[in-house]
Coordinates of C-alpha atoms and ligand atoms in Angstrom, one line a residue:
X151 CA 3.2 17.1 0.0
X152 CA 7.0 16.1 0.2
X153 CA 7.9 13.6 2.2
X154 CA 9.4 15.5 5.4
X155 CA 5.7 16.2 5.5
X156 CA 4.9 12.7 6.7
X157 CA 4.8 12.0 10.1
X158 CA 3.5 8.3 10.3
X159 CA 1.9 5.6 7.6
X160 CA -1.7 6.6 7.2
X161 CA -3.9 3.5 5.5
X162 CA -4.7 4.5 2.3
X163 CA -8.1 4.5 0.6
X164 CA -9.8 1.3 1.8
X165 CA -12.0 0.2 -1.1
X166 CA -13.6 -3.4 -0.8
X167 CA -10.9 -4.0 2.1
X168 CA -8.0 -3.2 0.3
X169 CA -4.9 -4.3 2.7
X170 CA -2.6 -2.1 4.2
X171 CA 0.3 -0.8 2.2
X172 CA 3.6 -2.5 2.5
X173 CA 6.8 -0.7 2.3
X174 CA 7.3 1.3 -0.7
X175 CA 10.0 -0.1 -3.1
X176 CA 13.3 0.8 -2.4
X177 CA 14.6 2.6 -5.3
X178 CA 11.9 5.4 -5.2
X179 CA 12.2 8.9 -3.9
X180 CA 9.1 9.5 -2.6
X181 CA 6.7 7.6 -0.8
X182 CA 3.3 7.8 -1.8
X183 CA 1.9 4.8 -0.5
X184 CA 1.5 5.3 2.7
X185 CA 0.4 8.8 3.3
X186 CA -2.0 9.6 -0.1
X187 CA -5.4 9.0 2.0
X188 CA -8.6 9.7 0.2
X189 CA -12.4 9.4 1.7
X190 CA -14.2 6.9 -0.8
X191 CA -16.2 8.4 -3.3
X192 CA -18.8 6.3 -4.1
X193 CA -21.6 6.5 -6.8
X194 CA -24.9 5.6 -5.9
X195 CA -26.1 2.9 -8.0
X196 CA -29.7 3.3 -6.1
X197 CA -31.7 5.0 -9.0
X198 CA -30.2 2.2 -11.7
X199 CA -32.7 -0.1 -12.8
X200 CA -31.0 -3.4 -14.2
X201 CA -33.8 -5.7 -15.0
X202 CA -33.6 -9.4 -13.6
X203 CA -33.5 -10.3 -17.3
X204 CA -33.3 -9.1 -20.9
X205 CA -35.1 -10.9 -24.2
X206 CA -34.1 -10.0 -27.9
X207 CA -34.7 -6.8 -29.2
X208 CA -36.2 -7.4 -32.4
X209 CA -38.6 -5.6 -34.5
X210 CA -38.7 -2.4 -32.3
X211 CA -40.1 -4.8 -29.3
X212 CA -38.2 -7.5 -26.2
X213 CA -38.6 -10.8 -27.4
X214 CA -38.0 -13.9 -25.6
X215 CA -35.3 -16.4 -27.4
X216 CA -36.8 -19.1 -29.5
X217 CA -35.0 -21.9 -27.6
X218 CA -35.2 -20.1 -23.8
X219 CA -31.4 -20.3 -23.1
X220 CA -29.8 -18.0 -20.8
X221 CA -26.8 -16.4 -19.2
X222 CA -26.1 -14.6 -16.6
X223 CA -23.8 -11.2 -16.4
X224 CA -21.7 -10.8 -13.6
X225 CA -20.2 -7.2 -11.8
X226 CA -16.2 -8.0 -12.3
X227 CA -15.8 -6.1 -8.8
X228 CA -18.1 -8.2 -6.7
X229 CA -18.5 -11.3 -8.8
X230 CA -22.3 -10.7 -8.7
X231 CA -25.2 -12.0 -10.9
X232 CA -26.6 -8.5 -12.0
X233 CA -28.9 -10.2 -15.0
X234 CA -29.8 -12.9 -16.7
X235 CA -29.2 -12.6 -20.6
X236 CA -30.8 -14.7 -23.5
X237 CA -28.5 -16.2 -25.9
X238 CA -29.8 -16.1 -29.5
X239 CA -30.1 -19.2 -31.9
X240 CA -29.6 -19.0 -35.6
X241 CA -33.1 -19.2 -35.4
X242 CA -33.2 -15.5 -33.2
X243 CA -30.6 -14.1 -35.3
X244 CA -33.2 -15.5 -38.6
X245 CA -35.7 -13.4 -36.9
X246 CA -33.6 -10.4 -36.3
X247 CA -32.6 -10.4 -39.8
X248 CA -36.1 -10.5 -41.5
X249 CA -37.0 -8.0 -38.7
X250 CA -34.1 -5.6 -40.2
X251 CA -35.1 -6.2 -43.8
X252 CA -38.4 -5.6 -44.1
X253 CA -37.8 -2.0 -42.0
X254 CA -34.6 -1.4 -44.7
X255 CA -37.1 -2.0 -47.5
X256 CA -40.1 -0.3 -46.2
X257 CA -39.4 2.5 -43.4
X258 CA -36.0 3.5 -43.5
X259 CA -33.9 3.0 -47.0
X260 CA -37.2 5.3 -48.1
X261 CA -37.2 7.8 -45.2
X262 CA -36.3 11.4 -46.5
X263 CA -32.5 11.5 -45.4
X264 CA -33.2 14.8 -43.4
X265 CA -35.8 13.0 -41.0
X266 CA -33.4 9.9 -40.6
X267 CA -31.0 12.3 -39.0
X268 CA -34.0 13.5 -36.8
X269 CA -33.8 10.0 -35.2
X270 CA -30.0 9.8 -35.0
X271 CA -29.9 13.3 -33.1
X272 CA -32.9 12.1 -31.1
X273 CA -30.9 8.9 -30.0
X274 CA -27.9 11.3 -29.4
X275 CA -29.9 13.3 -27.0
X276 CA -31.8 10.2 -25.1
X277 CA -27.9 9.4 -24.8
X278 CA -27.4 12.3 -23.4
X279 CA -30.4 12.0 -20.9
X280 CA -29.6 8.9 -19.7
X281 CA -26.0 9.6 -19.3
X282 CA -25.8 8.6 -15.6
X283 CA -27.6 5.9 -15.8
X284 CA -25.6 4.6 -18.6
X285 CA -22.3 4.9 -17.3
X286 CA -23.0 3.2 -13.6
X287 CA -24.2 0.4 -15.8
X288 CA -21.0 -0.2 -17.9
X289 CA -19.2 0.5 -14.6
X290 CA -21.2 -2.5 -12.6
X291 CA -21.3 -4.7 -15.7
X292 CA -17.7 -4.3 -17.2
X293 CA -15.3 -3.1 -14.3
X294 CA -14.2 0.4 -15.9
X295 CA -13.4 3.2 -13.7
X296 CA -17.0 5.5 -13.4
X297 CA -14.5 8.1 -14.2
X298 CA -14.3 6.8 -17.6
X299 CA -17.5 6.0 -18.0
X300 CA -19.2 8.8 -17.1
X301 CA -16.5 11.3 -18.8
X302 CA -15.1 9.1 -21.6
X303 CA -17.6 6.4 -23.2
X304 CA -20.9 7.9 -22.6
X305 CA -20.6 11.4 -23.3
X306 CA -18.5 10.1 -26.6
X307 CA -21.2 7.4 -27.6
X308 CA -23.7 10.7 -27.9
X309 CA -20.6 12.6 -29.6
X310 CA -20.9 9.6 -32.7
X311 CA -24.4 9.4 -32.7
X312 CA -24.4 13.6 -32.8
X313 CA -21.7 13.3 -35.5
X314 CA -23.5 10.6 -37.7
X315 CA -26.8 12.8 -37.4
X316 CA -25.5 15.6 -39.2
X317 CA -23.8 13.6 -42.0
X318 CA -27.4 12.2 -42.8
X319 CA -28.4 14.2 -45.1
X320 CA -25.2 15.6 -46.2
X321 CA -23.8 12.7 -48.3
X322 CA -24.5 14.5 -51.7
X323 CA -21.4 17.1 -49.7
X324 CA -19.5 13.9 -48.5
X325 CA -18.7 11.9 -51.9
X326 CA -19.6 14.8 -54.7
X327 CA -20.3 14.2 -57.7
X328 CA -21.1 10.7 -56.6
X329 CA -24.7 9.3 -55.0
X330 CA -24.4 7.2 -51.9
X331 CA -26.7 4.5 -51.6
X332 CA -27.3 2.2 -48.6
X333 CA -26.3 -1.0 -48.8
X334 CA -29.1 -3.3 -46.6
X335 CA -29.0 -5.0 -43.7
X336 CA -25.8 -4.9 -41.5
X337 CA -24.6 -7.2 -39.3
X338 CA -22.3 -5.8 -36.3
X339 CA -20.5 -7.8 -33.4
X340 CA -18.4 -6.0 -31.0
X341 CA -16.3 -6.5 -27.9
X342 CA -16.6 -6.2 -24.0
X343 CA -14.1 -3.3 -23.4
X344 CA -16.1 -0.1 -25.0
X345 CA -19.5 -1.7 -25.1
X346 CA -21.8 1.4 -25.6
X347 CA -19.5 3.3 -27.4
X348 CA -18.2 0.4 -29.5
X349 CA -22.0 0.3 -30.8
X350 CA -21.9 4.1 -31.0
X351 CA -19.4 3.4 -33.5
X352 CA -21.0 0.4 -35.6
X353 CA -25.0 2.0 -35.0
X354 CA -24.1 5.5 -36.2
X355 CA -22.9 5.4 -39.4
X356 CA -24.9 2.5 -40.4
X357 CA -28.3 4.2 -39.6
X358 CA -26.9 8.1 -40.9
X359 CA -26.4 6.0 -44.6
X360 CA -30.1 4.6 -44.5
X361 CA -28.5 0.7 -43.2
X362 CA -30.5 -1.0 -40.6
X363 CA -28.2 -3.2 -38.2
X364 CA -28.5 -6.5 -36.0
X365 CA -26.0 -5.9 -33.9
X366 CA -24.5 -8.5 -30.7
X367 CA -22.8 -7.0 -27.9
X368 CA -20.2 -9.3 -26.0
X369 CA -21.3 -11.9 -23.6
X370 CA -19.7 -10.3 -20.7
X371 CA -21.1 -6.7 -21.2
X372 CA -24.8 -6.9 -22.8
X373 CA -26.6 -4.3 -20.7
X374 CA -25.9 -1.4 -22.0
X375 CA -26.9 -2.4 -25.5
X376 CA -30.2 -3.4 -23.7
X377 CA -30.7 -0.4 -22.3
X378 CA -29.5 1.5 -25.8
X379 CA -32.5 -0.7 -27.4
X380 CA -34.6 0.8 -24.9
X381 CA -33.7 4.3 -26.1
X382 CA -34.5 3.1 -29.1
X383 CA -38.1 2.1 -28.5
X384 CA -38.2 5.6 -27.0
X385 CA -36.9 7.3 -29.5
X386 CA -40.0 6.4 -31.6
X387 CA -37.5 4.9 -33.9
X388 CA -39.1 2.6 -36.8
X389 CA -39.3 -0.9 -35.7
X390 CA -36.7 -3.4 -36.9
X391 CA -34.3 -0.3 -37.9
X392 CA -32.1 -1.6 -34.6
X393 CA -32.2 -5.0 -33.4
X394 CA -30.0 -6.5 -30.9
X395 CA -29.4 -10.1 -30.1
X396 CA -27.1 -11.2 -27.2
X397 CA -25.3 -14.6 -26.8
X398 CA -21.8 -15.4 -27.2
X399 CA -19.4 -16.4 -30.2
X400 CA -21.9 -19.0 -31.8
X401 CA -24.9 -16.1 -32.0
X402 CA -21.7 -14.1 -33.8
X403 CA -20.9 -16.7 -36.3
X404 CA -25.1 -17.3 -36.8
X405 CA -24.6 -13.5 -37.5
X406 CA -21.6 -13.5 -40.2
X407 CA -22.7 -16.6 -41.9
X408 CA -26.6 -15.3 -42.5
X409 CA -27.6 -15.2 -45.9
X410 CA -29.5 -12.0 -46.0
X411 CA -26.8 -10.2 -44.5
X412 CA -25.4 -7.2 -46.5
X413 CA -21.9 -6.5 -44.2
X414 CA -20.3 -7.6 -41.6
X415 CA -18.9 -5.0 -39.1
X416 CA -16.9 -6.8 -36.6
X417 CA -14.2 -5.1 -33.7
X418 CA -12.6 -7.6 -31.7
X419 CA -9.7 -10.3 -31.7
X420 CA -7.6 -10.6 -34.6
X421 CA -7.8 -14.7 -33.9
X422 CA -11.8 -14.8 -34.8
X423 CA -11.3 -11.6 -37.3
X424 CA -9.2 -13.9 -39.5
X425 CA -12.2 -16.6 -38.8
X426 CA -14.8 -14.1 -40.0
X427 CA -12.7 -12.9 -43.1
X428 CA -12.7 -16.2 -43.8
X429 CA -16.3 -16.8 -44.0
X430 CA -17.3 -14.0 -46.0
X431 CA -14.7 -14.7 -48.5
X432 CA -16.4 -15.9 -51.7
X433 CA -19.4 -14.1 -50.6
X434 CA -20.9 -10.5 -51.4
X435 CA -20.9 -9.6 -48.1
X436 CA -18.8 -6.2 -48.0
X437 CA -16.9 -6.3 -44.2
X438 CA -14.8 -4.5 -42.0
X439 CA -12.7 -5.6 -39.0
X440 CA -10.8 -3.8 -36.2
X441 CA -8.8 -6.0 -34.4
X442 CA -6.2 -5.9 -31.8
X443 CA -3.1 -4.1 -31.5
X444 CA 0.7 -3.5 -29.8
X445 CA 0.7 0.2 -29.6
X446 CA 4.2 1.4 -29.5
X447 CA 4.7 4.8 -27.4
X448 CA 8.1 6.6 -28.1
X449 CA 10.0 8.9 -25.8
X450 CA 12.7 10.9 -27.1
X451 CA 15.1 12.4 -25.2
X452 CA 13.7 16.1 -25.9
X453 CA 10.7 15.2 -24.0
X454 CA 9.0 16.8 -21.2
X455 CA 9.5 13.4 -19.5
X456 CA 6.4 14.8 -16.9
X457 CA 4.1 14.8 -19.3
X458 CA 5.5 12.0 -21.0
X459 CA 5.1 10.1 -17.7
X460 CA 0.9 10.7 -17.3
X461 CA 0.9 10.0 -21.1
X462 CA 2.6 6.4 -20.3
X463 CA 0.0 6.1 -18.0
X464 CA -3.0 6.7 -19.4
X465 CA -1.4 5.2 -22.6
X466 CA -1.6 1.7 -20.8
X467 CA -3.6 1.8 -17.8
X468 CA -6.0 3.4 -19.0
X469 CA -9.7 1.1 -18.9
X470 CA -7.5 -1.6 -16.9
X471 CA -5.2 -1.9 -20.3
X472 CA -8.3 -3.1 -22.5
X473 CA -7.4 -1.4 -25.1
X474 CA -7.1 -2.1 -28.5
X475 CA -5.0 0.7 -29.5
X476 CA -3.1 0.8 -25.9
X477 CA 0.6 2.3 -25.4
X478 CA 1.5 -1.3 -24.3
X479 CA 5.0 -1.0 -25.2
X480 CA 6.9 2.0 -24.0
X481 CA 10.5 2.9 -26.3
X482 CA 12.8 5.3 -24.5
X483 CA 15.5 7.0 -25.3
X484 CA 18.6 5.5 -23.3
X485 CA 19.6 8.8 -21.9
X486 CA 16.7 9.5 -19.8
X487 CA 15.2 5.9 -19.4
X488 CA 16.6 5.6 -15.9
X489 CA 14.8 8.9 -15.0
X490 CA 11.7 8.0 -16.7
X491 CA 11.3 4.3 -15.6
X492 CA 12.3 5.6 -11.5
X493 CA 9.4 8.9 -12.5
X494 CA 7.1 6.2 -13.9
X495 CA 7.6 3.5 -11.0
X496 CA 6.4 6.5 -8.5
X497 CA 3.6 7.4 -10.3
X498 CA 2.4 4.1 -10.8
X499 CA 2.7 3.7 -6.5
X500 CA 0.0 6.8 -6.6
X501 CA -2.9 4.7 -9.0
X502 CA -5.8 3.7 -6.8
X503 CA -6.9 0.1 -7.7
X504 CA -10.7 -0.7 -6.2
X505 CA -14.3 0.1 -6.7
X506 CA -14.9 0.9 -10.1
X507 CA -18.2 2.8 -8.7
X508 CA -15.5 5.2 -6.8
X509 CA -14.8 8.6 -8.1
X510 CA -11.2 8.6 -7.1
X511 CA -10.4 4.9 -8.8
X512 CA -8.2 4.8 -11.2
X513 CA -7.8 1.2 -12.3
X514 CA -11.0 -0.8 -12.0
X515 CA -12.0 -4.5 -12.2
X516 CA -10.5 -6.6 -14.8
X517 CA -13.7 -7.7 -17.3
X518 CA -14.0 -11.2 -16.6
X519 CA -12.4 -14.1 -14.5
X520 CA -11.3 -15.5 -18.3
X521 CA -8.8 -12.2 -19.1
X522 CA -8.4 -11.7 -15.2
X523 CA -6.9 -15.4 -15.8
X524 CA -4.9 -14.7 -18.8
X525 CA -3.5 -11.6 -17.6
X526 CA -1.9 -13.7 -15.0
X527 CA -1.0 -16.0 -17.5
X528 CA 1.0 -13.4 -19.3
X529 CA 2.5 -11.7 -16.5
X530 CA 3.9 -15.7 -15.1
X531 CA 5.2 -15.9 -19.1
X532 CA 6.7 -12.3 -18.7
X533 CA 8.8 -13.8 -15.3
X534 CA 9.7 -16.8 -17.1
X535 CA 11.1 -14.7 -19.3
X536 CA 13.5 -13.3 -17.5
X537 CA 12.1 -9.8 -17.6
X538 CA 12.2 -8.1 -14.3
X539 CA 8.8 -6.9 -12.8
X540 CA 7.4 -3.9 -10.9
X541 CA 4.1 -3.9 -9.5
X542 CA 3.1 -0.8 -6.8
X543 CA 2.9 -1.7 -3.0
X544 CA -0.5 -0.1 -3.0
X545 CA -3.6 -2.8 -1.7
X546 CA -6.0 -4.0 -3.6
X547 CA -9.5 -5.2 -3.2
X548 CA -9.9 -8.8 -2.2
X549 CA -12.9 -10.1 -3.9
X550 CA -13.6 -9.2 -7.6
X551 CA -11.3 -9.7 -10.2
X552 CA -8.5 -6.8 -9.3
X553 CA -4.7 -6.7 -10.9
X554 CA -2.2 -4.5 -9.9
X555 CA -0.7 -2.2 -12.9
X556 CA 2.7 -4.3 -13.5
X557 CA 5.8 -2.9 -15.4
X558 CA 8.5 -5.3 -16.9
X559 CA 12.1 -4.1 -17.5
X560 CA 14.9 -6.0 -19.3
X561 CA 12.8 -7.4 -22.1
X562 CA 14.1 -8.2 -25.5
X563 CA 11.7 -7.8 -28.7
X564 CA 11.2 -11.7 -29.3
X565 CA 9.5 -11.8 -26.0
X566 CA 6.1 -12.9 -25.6
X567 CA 4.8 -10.0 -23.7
X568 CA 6.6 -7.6 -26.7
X569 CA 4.9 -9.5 -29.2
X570 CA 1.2 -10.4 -28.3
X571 CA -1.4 -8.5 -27.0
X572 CA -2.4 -8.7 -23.1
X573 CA -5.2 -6.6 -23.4
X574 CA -4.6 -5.6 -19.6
X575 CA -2.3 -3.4 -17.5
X576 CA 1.1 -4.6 -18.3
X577 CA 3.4 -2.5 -19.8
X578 CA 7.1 -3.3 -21.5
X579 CA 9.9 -1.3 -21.5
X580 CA 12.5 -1.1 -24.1
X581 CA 15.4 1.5 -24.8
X582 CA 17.0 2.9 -27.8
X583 CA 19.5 4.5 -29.2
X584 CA 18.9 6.4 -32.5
X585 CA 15.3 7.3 -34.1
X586 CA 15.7 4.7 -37.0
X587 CA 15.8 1.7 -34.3
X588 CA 12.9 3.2 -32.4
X589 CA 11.3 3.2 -35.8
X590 CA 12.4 -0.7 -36.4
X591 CA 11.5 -1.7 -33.2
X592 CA 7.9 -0.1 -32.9
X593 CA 7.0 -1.6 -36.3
X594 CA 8.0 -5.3 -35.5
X595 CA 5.4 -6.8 -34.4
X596 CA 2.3 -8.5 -36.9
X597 CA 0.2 -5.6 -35.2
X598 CA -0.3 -1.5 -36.8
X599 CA -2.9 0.1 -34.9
X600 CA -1.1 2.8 -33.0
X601 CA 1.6 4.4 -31.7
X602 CA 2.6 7.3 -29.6
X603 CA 5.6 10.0 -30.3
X604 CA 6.8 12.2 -27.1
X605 CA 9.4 14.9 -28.2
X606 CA 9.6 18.5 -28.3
X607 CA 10.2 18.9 -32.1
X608 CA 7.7 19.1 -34.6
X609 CA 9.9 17.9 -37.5
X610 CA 10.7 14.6 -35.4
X611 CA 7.0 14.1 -35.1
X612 CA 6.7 14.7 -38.7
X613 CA 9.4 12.1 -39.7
X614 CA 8.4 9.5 -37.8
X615 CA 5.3 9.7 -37.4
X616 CA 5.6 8.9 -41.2
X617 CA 7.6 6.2 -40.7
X618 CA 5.1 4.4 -38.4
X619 CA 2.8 1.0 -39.6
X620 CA 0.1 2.3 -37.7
X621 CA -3.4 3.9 -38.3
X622 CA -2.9 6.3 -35.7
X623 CA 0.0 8.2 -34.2
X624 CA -0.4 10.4 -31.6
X625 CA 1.7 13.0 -30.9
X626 CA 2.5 14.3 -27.1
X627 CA -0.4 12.3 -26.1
X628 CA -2.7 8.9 -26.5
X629 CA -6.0 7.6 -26.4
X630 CA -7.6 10.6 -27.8
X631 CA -10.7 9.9 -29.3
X632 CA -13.3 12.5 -31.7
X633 CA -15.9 11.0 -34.1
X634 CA -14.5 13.5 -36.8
X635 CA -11.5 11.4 -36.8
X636 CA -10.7 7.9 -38.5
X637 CA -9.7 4.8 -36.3
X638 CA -8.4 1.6 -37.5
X639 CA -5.5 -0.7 -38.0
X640 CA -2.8 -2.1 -41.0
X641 CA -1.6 -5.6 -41.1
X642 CA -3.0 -7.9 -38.4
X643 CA -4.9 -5.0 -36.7
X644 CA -7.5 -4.7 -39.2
X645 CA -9.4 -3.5 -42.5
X646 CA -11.2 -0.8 -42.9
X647 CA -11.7 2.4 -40.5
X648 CA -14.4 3.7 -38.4
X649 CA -15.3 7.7 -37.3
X650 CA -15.3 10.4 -39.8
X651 CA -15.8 11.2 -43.1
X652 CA -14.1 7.4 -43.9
X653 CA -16.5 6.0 -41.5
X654 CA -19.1 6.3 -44.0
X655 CA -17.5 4.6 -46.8
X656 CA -17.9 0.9 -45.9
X657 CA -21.7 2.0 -45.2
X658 CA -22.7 2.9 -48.8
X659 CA -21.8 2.2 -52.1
X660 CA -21.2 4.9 -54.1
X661 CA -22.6 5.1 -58.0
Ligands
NDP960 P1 -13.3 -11.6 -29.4 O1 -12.8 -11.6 -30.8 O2 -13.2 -12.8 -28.7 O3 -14.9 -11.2 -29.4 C1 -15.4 -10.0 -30.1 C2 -16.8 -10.3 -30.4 O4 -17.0 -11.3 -31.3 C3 -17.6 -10.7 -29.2 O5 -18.9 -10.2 -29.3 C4 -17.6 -12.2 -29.3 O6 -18.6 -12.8 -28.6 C5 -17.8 -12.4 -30.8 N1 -17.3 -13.6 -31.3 C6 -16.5 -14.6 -30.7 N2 -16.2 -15.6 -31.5 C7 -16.9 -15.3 -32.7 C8 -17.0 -16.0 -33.9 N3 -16.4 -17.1 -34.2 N4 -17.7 -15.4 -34.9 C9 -18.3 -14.2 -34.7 N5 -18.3 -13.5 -33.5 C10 -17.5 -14.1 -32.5 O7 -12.6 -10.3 -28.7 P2 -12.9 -9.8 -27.3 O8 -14.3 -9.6 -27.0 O9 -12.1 -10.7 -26.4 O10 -12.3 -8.3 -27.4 C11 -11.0 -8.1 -27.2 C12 -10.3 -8.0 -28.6 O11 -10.9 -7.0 -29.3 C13 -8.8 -7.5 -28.4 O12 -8.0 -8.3 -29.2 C14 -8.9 -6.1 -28.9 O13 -7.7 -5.6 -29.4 C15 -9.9 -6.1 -29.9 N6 -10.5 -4.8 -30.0 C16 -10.2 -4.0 -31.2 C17 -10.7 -2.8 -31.3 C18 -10.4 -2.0 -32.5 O14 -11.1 -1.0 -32.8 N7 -9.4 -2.4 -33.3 C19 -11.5 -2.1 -30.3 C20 -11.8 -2.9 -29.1 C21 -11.3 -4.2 -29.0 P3 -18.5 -13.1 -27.0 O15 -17.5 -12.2 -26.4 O16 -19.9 -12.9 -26.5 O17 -18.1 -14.5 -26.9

């Protein structure tokens, strides 16, 4: 539709009484604001059964916690209780860990490698099963898009699990000439923005090397873990092979400090990685952390700067920004950074910000009133700055914890929001001139997790892809994602990696 087409302002999608749009910002060409109308989309949470509250899962069974403590999890969007949550003591963790050892030493380290994998595919499939189910839940409990649940974590916590299966009895194939053996009981702790697929990720590999694993999901977003120890129980897996304990940073810490604990697999901040590293230092505990990250994305001049432009945005906006490896700061090319930044402003005026349960949402909830908070915190620091900042004129929902996708220009790389990570929908744009000061500037921050290259030639890919401090580079794209490939960070962005054939390594030792 071009905009002679438009004959008066329509309201746009009205999601959770989103206002009316105000006047589209002046230095765009169209106007997409006020005449993009879609009917809501909804998805029926009807059929999803969240129960009122949630024990321990410890030794194949719901447990309630030694001391009785609970929490309660909230729906970002509504600000609704949706469970009540126990919070494990050392004295749960204790449990969860004998739980985990006696199964390592008598039902799974022993299991025939080819009927382990039966259980991994088994899990995989139950995934699979459940699918809808589990995506509406990480929806209500953690904000995200059902887009991306239902297309993106879900169907790619299965794709691990899948992946894992088939490496189970394969290791002889993975490390020849060398035997694999498990290395005991794991302990894994992982954050609120990929919660099922994040344990897709720790679970997998662990249980595919003959590991069993006590493993805490994030205070924020523990239901889906839940409901993943229910498939569990399903599955007919051994007891005690998977045992999940939920609390908050004090149940993690119980967790890394435990005796009987073989390694530590951690994904979160690098602030309490460094804390963790720390405490297993002088220990035998083997460990591996993915932390955060600046993702530089890089647009060269030769780009298609169309595609480039719906790479930018599902670079940064993608899951509200809560991204580790996010395209959070966007390197142009001075000749076309006009053209891009004015294509990029108009696209962003098209991104529908409400009901995370909608079909045609595109930016969800933020995860909690804490990062909701210290988005805003960033985005005040970002004006104080000096920076100048763009958000869309489209509404957004009133209650809940919403934030509009924001764009600063005129930022300089000692700038706060350059430097640290948001961890939301804020995205910095930078120019340059010549490809060895794109190189400088993407590298220069204490973060290498990933970056992004958009240019037409393969040989510029080539060269500086090599050039990047960064575990992944993606080319003419970002936030791609396949269990046959390795994730994971250098410097301040982590040790270690996770998916693939490398996955395996921190899982076994190898004799
Ligand atoms: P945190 O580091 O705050 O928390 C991560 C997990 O560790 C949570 O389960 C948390 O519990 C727990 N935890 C908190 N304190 C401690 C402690 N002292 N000892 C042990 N465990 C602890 O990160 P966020 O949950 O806020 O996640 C966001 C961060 O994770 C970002 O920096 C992001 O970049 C990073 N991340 C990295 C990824 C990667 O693969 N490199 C992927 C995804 C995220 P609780 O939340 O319940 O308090």
């Amino acid at each position: 539709m071009s905009t002679s087409e438009k004959n008066e302002a329509v309201e746009p999608n009205v999601t959770n009484g989103s206002p009316k749009p105000t006047s589209p910002n002046s230095d765009l060409k169209h106007d997409f604001a006020s005449f993009w109308e879609y009917s809501s989309a909804p998805e029926s949470s009807d059929k999803v059964e969240i129960k009122p509250s949630y024990g321990h899962f410890i030794d194949g069974e719901f447990v309630e916690p030694v001391k009785g403590r609970t929490f309660s999890s909230i729906n970002p969007a509504t600000e609704e209780v949706l469970t009540e949550i126990s919070e494990a003591t050392s004295e749960d963790v204790d449990k969860a860990v004998k739980a985990a050892r006696t199964a390592y030493n008598k039902r799974w380290s022993t299991l025939p490698a080819k009927e382990r994998g039966k259980y991994i595919f088994r899990i995989a499939r139950m995934i699979q099963e459940r699918s809808r189910d589990l995506a509406i839940t990480e929806s209500m409990d953690g904000g995200k898009p059902i887009r991306e649940s239902r297309d993106v974590d879900v169907p790619l916590a299965a794709a691990y699990f899948f992946y894992y299966a088939g490496w189970a009895d394969k290791l002889d194939f993975a490390f020849p000439g060398r035997k694999a053996k498990s290395i005991g009981v794991c302990g894994q702790i992982i954050p609120w923005n990929f919660p099922l697929l994040m344990l897709a990720w720790k679970i997998a590999p662990a249980l595919a090397t003959g590991n069993t694993v006590v493993l805490k999901p994030a205070e924020t977003t523990s239901i889906t873990a839940l409901k993943f120890a229910e498939i569990c129980r399903d599955s007919g897996l051994p007891d005690g092979v998977v045992n999940i304990v939920t609390g908050a940073g004090q149940t993690g810490t119980a967790i890394v400090n435990h005796n009987d604990i073989d390694k530590i697999a951690f994904t979160g901040s690098t602030k309490v990685g460094k804390i963790i590293q720390k405490s297993v230092a002088g220990t035998d505990k083997k460990f591996t952390l993915e932390l955060g990250g600046k993702g530089a994305n890089i647009v060269f001049e030769d780009a298609s700067i169309n595609q480039a432009v719906e790479g930018i945005i599902n670079a940064i906006f993608f899951n509200q920004g809560h991204v580790c490896c996010a395209g959070s700061r966007l390197l142009v090319q001075e000749g076309i950074a006009d053209e891009l930044t004015r294509k990029l402003k108009e696209r962003m005026e098209t991104l529908i910000v409400g009901d995370p349960l909608d079909k045609n949402t595109d930016i969800g909830a933020i995860n909690s009133k804490a990062q909701y908070e210290r988005i805003s915190d960033y985005i005040e620091i970002g004006k104080a700055e000096g920076a100048d900042m763009y958000q869309p004129s489209n509404g957004i929902p009133d209650g809940g914890y919403f934030c509009r996708p924001t764009l600063f220009t005129g930022v300089s790389q000692s700038n706060r929001i350059v430097q640290e990570e948001i961890f939301g929908p804020v995205l910095t744009i930078q120019t340059f001139r010549t490809p060895s000061e794109a190189i400088e500037k993407a590298n220069n921050t204490p973060y290498g997790l990933s970056s992004g290259i958009w240019t037409d030639r393969g040989s510029k890919i080539f060269n500086i892809g090599s050039h990047m401090d960064s575990g992944v580079v993606w080319a003419n794209t970002f936030n791609k994602f396949d269990p046959t490939s390795p994730f994971g960070g250098y410097k301040e962005s982590g040790v270690g990696r996770e998916g693939g054939l490398h996955g395996l390594y921190p899982y076994v030792n190898l004799v």
